Amino acid sequence: MDSLDIGTSATGPPDRRGDVLGALRRERLAAHLVALFGSADTEIADDLLRLGEWVKVSGGDRLFGQGEPGDSMYIVVAGRLVALCADASGRERVVGQVRPGESVGEMGLLASQPRTATVQAVRDSVVVRISEQAFRQVIAKHPQLLAGAARLIIRRTTEMIRGRTSIERVKNIVIVPLRRSVAGSEFVERLRRALERRGRTLVIDRARADAVLSANGISPASGDDARDLVFSAWLDEEELRHESILYETERLSDAWTERCLRQADVVLMLAPSGEPPELHADEHRLARGDGHGERRELVLIHPPGAGPPAETDRWLAPRDVARHHHLRWDREDDFGRLARFLTGEAVGLVLGGGGARGFVHLGVIRALREAGIPIDAVGGTSQGAIAAAAVAMDWDDATIERLHRVFTQRNPIGDYSLFPHLALVKGKRLEDALQRSFGARGAEDTWRSFFCMSANLTLARPEAHRRGPLWKVLRASAAIPGILPPVVLGEHLHVDGALLDNMPVEAMRGSGVGRIVAVDLEVKREMRVLRGELPSVVDFLRERLRSGVDGPASPGLGSILFKSVMMSSTQRSQELRDEVDLLLSPEPAEIGFLEWKALDRAIELGYRYARRELARRDVRGWVEAAAALPGS
């Protein structure tokens, strides 16, 4: 670690570049202090700037080690750090990331406790060290800062308990074509235009880097130390000036690519979807995954007019990537979607289960599209998973409705078993409908990021399916216990995901989205018996035939079965409501769980409800996020 001069000199006038860089660092640090401690008091910022020590941490170096004294805290101004915890055997695992604008070490400082984790730089980083003595001086003068620090610790602890992680807006994005046939320069320019709508974006290629070095008197024959020092100082300044930096590379492995990778927050690996997916010899550096380095994402590029993605699993199997993107070369909105993921503004749609009530989702989807709210990732449970898969395939509203009419032509669970040793229904009718609709494609073969939930009976836990035969994981997600047979995936048995997680918000957070829209189909106060006793068959039929009645006086078989299945996850769904950015609750009480002929009525109900809710809520920020990017 090296102390940095931030541009002031006690013996003479400041260096021009150092003065500019120092001013930029001061400005960025002041903004970070407001975000961290909730105080806009410029005097606090001035005191911390005066007492703090600017430190540069080279990529791979440790800021501090587990068990060391907690004698200071650090604010990250540029770069990225990773927190590592060692177990009893000494093996380290990643427990968190520390990004620009975040702090680390404040808990040990306040409690005077040893460090609970090791923190090291993933890439070259700049931090401000605030010693215990400096912190005490500032607190003595500004006691409100202590309350801000306490709130910060409480917020971090709460997020850790809830398992909610912050979504990163990455800054340094390295573009690496995996095949020579990829038009890397054109891709970089189109992505730059998409990112530029969200903030200033700089493209750095080999020629630009050489020009910077040459302007600073560094020739190709200069030593690596001199080149690294000048280039790093220039990058520090540009990182503070820009919201995003795109590094353009030409080859999988050369000195320039390696230099770029040392600066990367994320690496986008570009590949043409139609070429053989096998690893090339010099691609192993990118394919490995040690969990400490830059995030790697695969971008599969499809030619104009391409059909649906296929065999994506062959690309994913030999590569350890955080996520993958399908990008159509003739669709600017696909570039916009990729930009939203990179800037932490991607929108995820979560659709809960509810039998035939899930048809309500189709009306909500139509209303969201009309309102201009983007859907970048989608996931769901049971009937919600089927609607989610249709959205992920990028089908229009008419196509999605035609798909669901396949399920309403005949009762999809009407093939009753003569010998119900596993379930009341064989499930073949539903399987055939799913196979006709989605074919042989995998869950990873969708234009938008997709997952669906099931309950793993073998391991007694919820499971998010992002890969595997699409029709089969959908069948597992909708396997109502007792009604439909379980589905075997690998060696495990799976049933309806509503059993454990009917509103999979946490799984959607794992998709890398920044904001979540969730549609909850729970109907409150449904389990009522108005006459104080269960009705006979005659009473039930009379109630159903009577006109002018909102519904039967007591729940039917479908309601009892579905409510029983969902009961364990209902409370969890209530708790997750606070984790959702936009919650829509149509409460389709008039639609029965097994009322498969109610498709049109359910769509209209969902559409009218969503139109009304979106009109009365302030969703301008959502629409602006989409409109700010080309083609969205």
XYZ file of C-alpha atoms in Angstrom:
632
model
C 0.000 0.000 0.000
C 1.243 3.476 -0.855
C 0.210 6.853 0.550
C -0.945 9.283 -2.130
C -0.415 12.988 -2.586
C -3.860 14.313 -3.506
C -2.566 17.474 -5.104
C -1.438 19.885 -2.400
C 2.094 20.874 -1.565
C 3.512 22.636 1.462
C 6.605 23.794 -0.400
C 5.248 25.124 -3.654
C 2.353 25.342 -6.105
C 0.510 22.073 -6.748
C 1.153 20.082 -9.862
C -1.590 20.824 -12.429
C -2.590 17.199 -12.971
C -2.269 16.469 -9.253
C -4.401 19.507 -8.431
C -7.150 18.398 -10.837
C -7.025 14.835 -9.556
C -7.047 16.038 -5.950
C -10.115 18.210 -6.593
C -11.935 15.316 -8.220
C -11.101 13.013 -5.310
C -12.286 15.571 -2.783
C -15.555 16.026 -4.649
C -16.166 12.288 -4.879
C -15.275 11.675 -1.225
C -17.626 14.427 -0.053
C -20.476 12.763 -1.993
C -19.616 9.379 -0.461
C -19.723 10.821 3.063
C -23.256 12.088 2.500
C -24.373 8.654 1.236
C -22.639 6.798 4.065
C -23.457 8.894 7.108
C -26.465 10.884 5.941
C -24.843 14.238 6.655
C -24.426 17.031 4.128
C -22.371 19.114 6.562
C -19.436 20.319 4.452
C -17.385 21.000 7.584
C -17.444 17.275 8.461
C -16.216 16.445 4.974
C -13.465 19.061 5.236
C -12.272 17.690 8.594
C -12.229 14.092 7.377
C -10.406 15.163 4.239
C -7.853 17.028 6.339
C -7.302 14.168 8.787
C -7.702 11.205 6.417
C -4.843 9.479 4.615
C -5.199 8.670 0.928
C -3.881 5.181 0.209
C -3.446 3.251 -3.037
C -3.866 -0.521 -2.807
C -2.569 -2.510 -5.777
C -4.682 -5.328 -7.142
C -4.080 -8.470 -5.090
C -2.670 -6.613 -2.066
C -4.336 -6.814 1.353
C -5.757 -3.779 3.102
C -5.860 -5.607 6.431
C -5.994 -9.185 7.700
C -8.449 -11.180 9.757
C -7.618 -10.917 13.457
C -5.614 -7.679 13.142
C -6.505 -4.717 15.422
C -9.494 -2.664 14.291
C -7.669 0.665 14.533
C -9.053 2.440 11.456
C -11.848 2.520 8.890
C -11.573 3.003 5.133
C -13.751 4.666 2.495
C -13.329 3.306 -1.033
C -13.027 6.082 -3.610
C -11.993 4.006 -6.631
C -11.469 0.320 -7.370
C -13.001 -2.710 -5.708
C -12.183 -4.762 -2.610
C -13.280 -8.197 -1.482
C -13.841 -9.473 2.074
C -12.582 -12.982 2.861
C -13.206 -15.156 5.936
C -11.039 -18.126 6.872
C -12.560 -21.262 8.408
C -10.926 -23.571 10.961
C -8.894 -25.268 8.220
C -7.602 -21.931 6.952
C -9.588 -22.028 3.718
C -10.854 -18.575 2.699
C -14.252 -17.817 1.201
C -15.669 -14.590 -0.181
C -18.229 -13.008 2.151
C -18.695 -9.638 0.483
C -17.610 -6.981 -1.981
C -16.662 -3.392 -1.124
C -17.218 -0.934 -3.957
C -16.636 2.800 -4.509
C -18.735 4.833 -2.101
C -18.752 2.089 0.548
C -16.754 1.848 3.756
C -15.108 -1.029 5.557
C -13.695 -1.459 9.056
C -16.060 0.911 10.892
C -17.420 -1.811 13.182
C -13.965 -2.842 14.428
C -13.067 0.815 14.897
C -16.107 1.664 17.034
C -16.014 -1.561 19.055
C -12.201 -1.719 19.340
C -12.406 -5.333 18.201
C -10.082 -7.362 15.943
C -10.903 -7.595 12.249
C -13.485 -10.292 11.507
C -12.381 -10.672 7.873
C -9.478 -10.092 5.534
C -9.983 -7.334 2.963
C -7.923 -7.236 -0.207
C -8.032 -5.319 -3.473
C -9.461 -7.115 -6.488
C -7.955 -4.442 -8.708
C -5.940 -1.248 -8.227
C -7.927 0.808 -5.711
C -7.823 4.118 -3.893
C -9.124 4.381 -0.314
C -9.132 6.999 2.427
C -7.860 5.713 5.772
C -9.426 7.307 8.834
C -7.490 6.359 11.948
C -9.038 5.916 15.372
C -7.443 9.171 16.536
C -8.742 11.084 13.505
C -12.229 9.636 13.948
C -12.316 10.630 17.605
C -11.261 14.166 16.743
C -14.037 14.507 14.205
C -16.652 12.994 16.554
C -15.631 15.392 19.340
C -16.329 18.276 17.004
C -19.295 16.737 15.167
C -21.054 14.285 17.546
C -23.859 13.709 15.006
C -21.366 11.704 12.951
C -21.449 8.960 15.600
C -25.189 8.517 15.100
C -24.622 8.302 11.353
C -21.978 5.623 11.836
C -24.326 3.649 14.122
C -27.108 3.819 11.512
C -24.660 2.584 8.898
C -23.718 -0.448 11.014
C -27.370 -1.234 11.782
C -28.299 -0.996 8.096
C -25.429 -3.276 7.075
C -26.291 -5.807 9.790
C -29.976 -5.820 8.802
C -29.131 -6.372 5.138
C -26.803 -9.227 6.076
C -29.487 -10.896 8.230
C -32.054 -10.558 5.453
C -29.547 -11.798 2.936
C -30.118 -8.773 0.732
C -27.084 -7.587 -1.192
C -26.654 -4.230 -2.850
C -26.715 -4.137 -6.634
C -23.482 -2.945 -8.147
C -23.235 -0.383 -10.887
C -19.988 -1.496 -12.437
C -17.587 1.125 -13.742
C -14.728 -0.651 -15.541
C -16.128 -2.956 -18.240
C -13.698 -5.003 -20.315
C -14.909 -6.300 -23.689
C -13.179 -9.498 -24.864
C -14.257 -11.162 -28.147
C -13.947 -14.946 -27.871
C -13.968 -15.352 -31.659
C -12.401 -13.260 -34.441
C -15.752 -13.099 -36.256
C -17.250 -10.836 -33.567
C -17.431 -7.155 -34.540
C -15.940 -5.997 -31.269
C -15.490 -2.311 -32.146
C -19.080 -1.926 -33.326
C -20.351 -3.704 -30.207
C -18.337 -1.344 -27.986
C -19.703 1.719 -29.772
C -23.323 0.576 -29.542
C -22.936 -0.305 -25.873
C -21.262 3.074 -25.280
C -24.288 4.859 -26.744
C -26.602 2.870 -24.481
C -24.505 3.589 -21.384
C -24.008 7.248 -22.272
C -27.710 7.860 -21.633
C -27.086 6.970 -17.971
C -23.827 8.905 -17.519
C -20.557 9.896 -19.126
C -18.868 6.902 -20.746
C -15.282 6.615 -21.972
C -13.889 4.039 -24.412
C -10.233 3.086 -23.970
C -8.494 0.973 -26.584
C -4.851 0.163 -27.184
C -4.314 3.226 -29.418
C -5.757 5.615 -26.861
C -3.631 4.167 -24.075
C -0.485 4.496 -26.199
C -1.384 8.115 -26.966
C -1.751 8.913 -23.259
C 1.597 7.331 -22.485
C 3.276 9.132 -25.358
C 1.830 12.484 -24.242
C 3.423 11.896 -20.853
C 6.837 11.133 -22.329
C 6.555 7.355 -22.028
C 7.897 5.495 -25.069
C 7.236 1.841 -25.990
C 10.758 1.102 -24.746
C 10.032 2.464 -21.266
C 9.955 0.046 -18.360
C 6.730 -1.498 -17.127
C 6.920 0.375 -13.822
C 6.966 3.751 -15.542
C 4.158 2.781 -17.915
C 2.022 1.412 -15.074
C 2.539 4.515 -12.930
C 1.530 6.997 -15.636
C -1.352 4.914 -16.960
C -2.714 4.268 -13.466
C -2.613 7.981 -12.565
C -4.476 8.844 -15.775
C -7.096 6.146 -15.097
C -7.647 7.449 -11.553
C -8.637 10.806 -12.985
C -10.822 9.339 -15.754
C -12.640 7.037 -13.314
C -13.666 10.066 -11.296
C -14.795 11.929 -14.409
C -16.887 9.118 -15.919
C -19.680 6.838 -14.785
C -18.559 3.984 -17.040
C -15.326 3.037 -18.792
C -15.252 0.503 -21.623
C -11.958 -1.242 -22.322
C -11.796 -2.575 -25.870
C -9.539 -5.569 -26.495
C -8.729 -7.428 -29.701
C -7.255 -10.734 -28.554
C -7.917 -13.239 -25.817
C -4.374 -13.135 -24.520
C -1.805 -10.378 -24.952
C -0.201 -7.659 -22.813
C -2.972 -5.115 -23.491
C -5.755 -7.564 -22.614
C -3.969 -8.535 -19.399
C -3.583 -4.859 -18.461
C -7.317 -4.319 -19.036
C -8.273 -7.365 -16.990
C -6.343 -5.975 -14.015
C -8.682 -2.955 -14.075
C -11.935 -4.853 -14.664
C -15.052 -4.862 -12.514
C -16.771 -7.055 -15.085
C -15.594 -8.827 -18.239
C -18.058 -9.217 -21.101
C -17.034 -12.211 -23.200
C -18.519 -11.860 -26.695
C -19.325 -14.963 -28.718
C -21.281 -15.589 -31.934
C -24.176 -17.886 -31.054
C -23.832 -20.002 -34.195
C -20.166 -21.028 -33.854
C -18.772 -24.074 -32.013
C -18.762 -23.380 -28.259
C -15.604 -25.304 -27.276
C -12.955 -23.491 -25.235
C -10.003 -22.208 -27.241
C -6.566 -22.827 -25.833
C -5.971 -19.211 -24.784
C -9.433 -18.789 -23.252
C -8.706 -20.698 -20.033
C -7.634 -17.501 -18.228
C -11.186 -16.187 -18.647
C -12.970 -19.498 -18.115
C -11.549 -20.128 -14.649
C -13.482 -18.941 -11.614
C -11.673 -18.374 -8.330
C -14.419 -16.146 -6.901
C -11.993 -13.321 -6.044
C -11.435 -11.647 -9.380
C -13.472 -9.762 -11.896
C -17.000 -10.861 -12.677
C -17.359 -12.626 -16.002
C -20.489 -12.545 -18.142
C -21.130 -14.237 -21.465
C -22.814 -12.260 -24.262
C -24.091 -14.498 -27.046
C -24.613 -12.430 -30.200
C -27.361 -13.476 -32.606
C -27.478 -12.307 -36.253
C -30.347 -10.182 -37.605
C -33.579 -12.133 -37.938
C -32.322 -14.975 -35.736
C -34.743 -17.497 -34.310
C -35.001 -18.293 -30.575
C -31.762 -19.163 -28.742
C -30.764 -22.822 -28.642
C -28.082 -24.983 -27.000
C -26.927 -22.184 -24.701
C -25.916 -24.835 -22.175
C -23.051 -25.891 -24.469
C -21.557 -22.404 -24.108
C -22.165 -22.225 -20.377
C -20.926 -25.682 -19.361
C -17.157 -25.104 -19.787
C -17.253 -21.476 -18.562
C -17.713 -20.132 -15.069
C -19.820 -17.006 -15.650
C -21.974 -14.965 -13.284
C -24.720 -14.643 -15.891
C -25.303 -14.710 -19.617
C -27.075 -12.405 -22.046
C -28.642 -13.112 -25.423
C -28.234 -10.097 -27.714
C -29.823 -9.697 -31.144
C -27.609 -7.619 -33.414
C -30.614 -5.863 -34.994
C -32.300 -4.980 -31.682
C -31.181 -1.781 -29.950
C -33.419 -2.622 -26.994
C -31.186 -5.645 -26.299
C -28.231 -3.271 -25.936
C -30.400 -1.143 -23.653
C -31.209 -4.154 -21.494
C -27.521 -5.048 -21.189
C -26.746 -1.454 -20.198
C -29.418 -1.536 -17.485
C -27.857 -4.682 -16.004
C -24.434 -3.020 -16.000
C -25.733 0.166 -14.379
C -27.752 -1.655 -11.705
C -31.068 -0.436 -13.169
C -32.418 -3.694 -14.616
C -36.032 -4.444 -13.705
C -37.123 -7.929 -12.633
C -40.728 -9.160 -12.708
C -41.817 -11.801 -10.162
C -45.097 -13.678 -10.733
C -46.655 -15.682 -7.912
C -48.621 -18.916 -8.259
C -52.345 -19.406 -7.859
C -53.760 -21.990 -10.263
C -56.160 -20.503 -12.821
C -55.850 -17.196 -10.982
C -52.421 -16.968 -12.593
C -54.149 -15.882 -15.803
C -54.442 -12.482 -14.104
C -50.695 -12.076 -14.735
C -51.340 -11.703 -18.465
C -53.396 -8.547 -17.940
C -50.783 -7.120 -15.570
C -48.013 -7.800 -18.099
C -49.957 -6.010 -20.808
C -50.456 -2.969 -18.550
C -46.760 -2.863 -17.577
C -45.742 -2.919 -21.229
C -48.198 -0.168 -22.128
C -46.842 1.949 -19.259
C -43.318 1.633 -20.691
C -41.877 -0.197 -17.677
C -39.085 -2.491 -18.934
C -38.953 -6.182 -18.044
C -35.316 -7.278 -18.115
C -35.582 -10.479 -16.066
C -38.579 -12.567 -15.131
C -39.256 -15.425 -12.743
C -42.200 -17.093 -11.108
C -43.820 -20.002 -9.375
C -46.392 -22.516 -10.631
C -48.830 -20.857 -13.071
C -46.827 -17.652 -12.639
C -43.766 -19.511 -13.914
C -45.560 -20.414 -17.157
C -46.492 -16.781 -17.752
C -42.920 -15.754 -16.866
C -41.454 -18.168 -19.418
C -43.655 -16.693 -22.145
C -42.419 -13.188 -21.299
C -38.811 -14.419 -21.236
C -39.279 -15.750 -24.772
C -40.159 -12.171 -25.816
C -43.577 -13.164 -27.122
C -46.123 -10.396 -27.613
C -49.398 -10.248 -25.693
C -51.414 -11.985 -28.420
C -48.945 -14.887 -28.583
C -48.908 -15.275 -24.808
C -52.703 -15.353 -24.702
C -52.801 -17.974 -27.493
C -50.372 -20.095 -25.462
C -52.648 -19.965 -22.447
C -55.684 -20.873 -24.538
C -53.950 -24.187 -25.152
C -54.309 -24.778 -21.416
C -57.979 -23.780 -21.353
C -59.218 -25.838 -24.311
C -59.240 -28.811 -21.974
C -58.725 -28.980 -18.259
C -54.898 -29.233 -18.066
C -55.161 -31.432 -14.985
C -58.200 -33.405 -16.082
C -56.485 -36.711 -16.906
C -57.387 -38.435 -13.643
C -55.517 -41.557 -12.600
C -57.407 -44.816 -12.053
C -54.761 -45.881 -9.559
C -53.596 -42.697 -7.790
C -50.484 -44.108 -6.160
C -48.601 -40.819 -6.690
C -51.331 -38.251 -7.336
C -54.943 -37.851 -8.369
C -53.911 -36.780 -11.880
C -51.504 -38.414 -14.326
C -50.086 -35.058 -15.454
C -49.564 -36.193 -19.064
C -52.007 -33.619 -20.422
C -50.096 -30.764 -18.803
C -46.743 -32.161 -19.924
C -47.942 -32.398 -23.537
C -49.181 -28.814 -23.480
C -45.887 -27.529 -22.086
C -43.841 -29.495 -24.618
C -45.962 -28.210 -27.517
C -45.587 -24.634 -26.306
C -41.888 -24.514 -25.395
C -40.390 -27.371 -27.394
C -36.945 -28.739 -26.521
C -35.327 -25.444 -25.502
C -33.689 -24.990 -22.114
C -34.493 -22.490 -19.403
C -31.267 -20.723 -20.428
C -32.517 -20.392 -24.045
C -34.665 -17.304 -23.421
C -34.103 -13.748 -24.629
C -34.653 -12.395 -21.131
C -33.135 -13.829 -17.966
C -35.527 -16.451 -16.561
C -35.976 -18.747 -13.585
C -38.799 -20.675 -11.964
C -39.207 -22.071 -8.462
C -39.933 -25.569 -7.245
C -39.860 -27.213 -3.834
C -37.130 -29.849 -3.636
C -38.710 -32.656 -1.610
C -35.439 -34.563 -1.371
C -33.527 -31.698 0.248
C -36.567 -29.939 1.794
C -35.740 -26.527 0.344
C -36.879 -24.129 -2.380
C -34.914 -24.308 -5.615
C -34.570 -21.783 -8.444
C -34.215 -23.376 -11.891
C -32.227 -21.291 -14.377
C -31.032 -24.155 -16.558
C -32.441 -27.469 -17.758
C -35.341 -28.440 -20.089
C -37.789 -25.532 -19.937
C -40.970 -27.605 -20.147
C -39.745 -29.927 -17.406
C -38.755 -27.254 -14.875
C -42.119 -25.566 -15.519
C -43.866 -28.875 -14.915
C -41.929 -29.212 -11.632
C -42.863 -25.680 -10.594
C -46.555 -26.469 -11.125
C -46.628 -29.975 -9.573
C -49.343 -29.432 -6.953
C -48.727 -32.052 -4.230
C -51.395 -34.711 -4.218
C -52.914 -33.544 -7.493
C -49.958 -33.823 -9.908
C -47.103 -36.330 -9.597
C -43.707 -34.972 -8.486
C -41.056 -34.371 -11.156
C -37.655 -36.057 -11.070
C -34.764 -33.683 -11.833
C -31.459 -35.454 -11.466
C -31.911 -37.640 -8.391
C -34.315 -35.306 -6.600
C -38.093 -35.056 -6.406
C -39.668 -31.641 -7.026
C -43.167 -30.312 -6.442
C -44.991 -26.989 -6.740
C -42.748 -24.095 -5.735
C -45.656 -22.428 -3.918
C -45.114 -24.944 -1.155
C -42.027 -23.012 0.047
C -41.659 -19.809 -1.991
C -44.658 -18.464 -3.847
C -43.191 -14.988 -4.407
C -39.490 -15.624 -5.177
C -38.113 -12.139 -4.575
C -34.780 -13.352 -3.184
C -34.158 -15.520 -6.240
C -34.857 -12.503 -8.443
C -32.277 -10.470 -6.517
C -29.816 -13.172 -7.534
C -30.551 -12.389 -11.181
C -28.659 -9.097 -10.843
C -31.614 -6.715 -11.149
C -31.740 -3.361 -9.415
C -35.529 -3.082 -8.992
C -38.308 -5.625 -8.641
C -41.979 -5.636 -9.620
C -43.884 -8.448 -7.884
C -47.426 -9.654 -8.543
C -48.978 -11.384 -5.540
C -52.246 -13.288 -6.112
C -53.060 -13.961 -2.469
C -56.724 -13.360 -1.600
C -57.297 -12.212 1.965
C -60.195 -13.466 4.091
C -60.991 -16.230 1.609
C -61.345 -19.074 4.095
C -64.701 -17.981 5.529
C -67.712 -20.140 6.422
C -70.627 -17.759 6.738
C -73.186 -20.220 8.147
C -70.889 -21.699 10.775
C -70.758 -25.166 9.187
C -69.626 -26.812 5.985
C -72.318 -27.049 3.292
C -73.644 -30.301 1.875
C -73.235 -31.130 -1.817
C -76.795 -29.904 -2.464
C -76.129 -26.640 -0.632
C -72.902 -26.125 -2.558
C -74.556 -26.664 -5.950
C -77.481 -24.423 -5.007
C -75.043 -21.680 -3.986
C -73.140 -21.946 -7.254
C -76.333 -21.723 -9.331
C -77.883 -18.853 -7.416
C -77.596 -15.529 -9.219
C -76.493 -12.280 -7.645
C -74.090 -13.962 -5.201
C -70.398 -12.999 -5.152
C -69.254 -16.549 -4.507
C -69.999 -19.707 -2.554
C -70.524 -19.317 1.180
C -67.573 -21.625 1.871
C -64.365 -22.552 0.038
C -64.348 -25.324 -2.555
C -61.959 -28.232 -3.058
C -59.555 -26.199 -5.205
C -59.298 -23.376 -2.684
C -58.661 -25.772 0.191
C -55.939 -27.689 -1.670
C -54.123 -24.606 -2.945
C -54.396 -22.686 0.310
C -53.030 -25.690 2.172
C -50.086 -25.984 -0.221
C -49.280 -22.273 -0.053
C -49.820 -21.777 3.669
C -46.185 -22.275 4.674
C -44.948 -19.730 2.117
C -47.706 -17.154 2.672
C -46.076 -15.698 5.776
C -42.732 -15.525 3.975
C -44.386 -13.664 1.104
C -45.762 -11.131 3.574
C -42.277 -10.548 4.969
C -40.813 -10.076 1.493
C -43.277 -7.331 0.572
C -40.898 -4.749 2.031
C -38.145 -6.029 -0.271
C -40.192 -5.258 -3.392
C -39.925 -1.933 -5.201
C -43.377 -2.146 -6.829
C -45.942 -4.585 -5.416
C -49.168 -5.348 -7.298
C -51.885 -7.355 -5.498
C -54.932 -7.906 -7.742
C -56.701 -10.254 -5.236
C -58.680 -12.221 -7.872
C -61.240 -13.672 -5.452
C -63.827 -14.065 -8.210
C -61.587 -16.513 -10.100
C -61.522 -20.048 -8.751
C -58.209 -21.908 -8.387
C -59.357 -24.538 -10.893
C -61.532 -22.275 -13.073
C -59.606 -22.836 -16.292
C -62.341 -21.312 -18.482
C -61.939 -17.906 -16.812
C -59.008 -16.846 -18.997
C -60.569 -13.769 -20.624
C -62.172 -12.625 -17.387
C -58.896 -13.013 -15.491
C -56.880 -11.119 -18.112
C -59.329 -8.214 -18.018
C -59.290 -8.191 -14.223
C -55.495 -8.027 -14.106
C -55.310 -5.398 -16.843
C -57.852 -3.055 -15.253
C -56.282 -3.433 -11.813
C -52.727 -2.780 -13.043
C -53.803 0.194 -15.172
C -55.514 1.726 -12.141
C -52.579 1.075 -9.799
C -49.932 2.359 -12.195
C -51.979 5.509 -12.822
C -52.187 6.371 -9.134
C -48.547 5.579 -8.325
C -45.511 7.607 -9.308
C -43.736 5.331 -11.796
C -42.095 8.092 -13.819
C -38.656 7.023 -12.630
C -39.250 3.513 -13.922
C -40.395 4.721 -17.323
C -37.557 7.245 -17.564
C -35.027 4.496 -16.879
C -36.352 2.634 -19.886
C -36.812 5.684 -22.117
C -33.278 6.872 -21.407
C -31.900 3.867 -23.230
C -32.278 3.323 -26.991
C -35.048 1.024 -28.129
C -36.480 0.380 -24.656
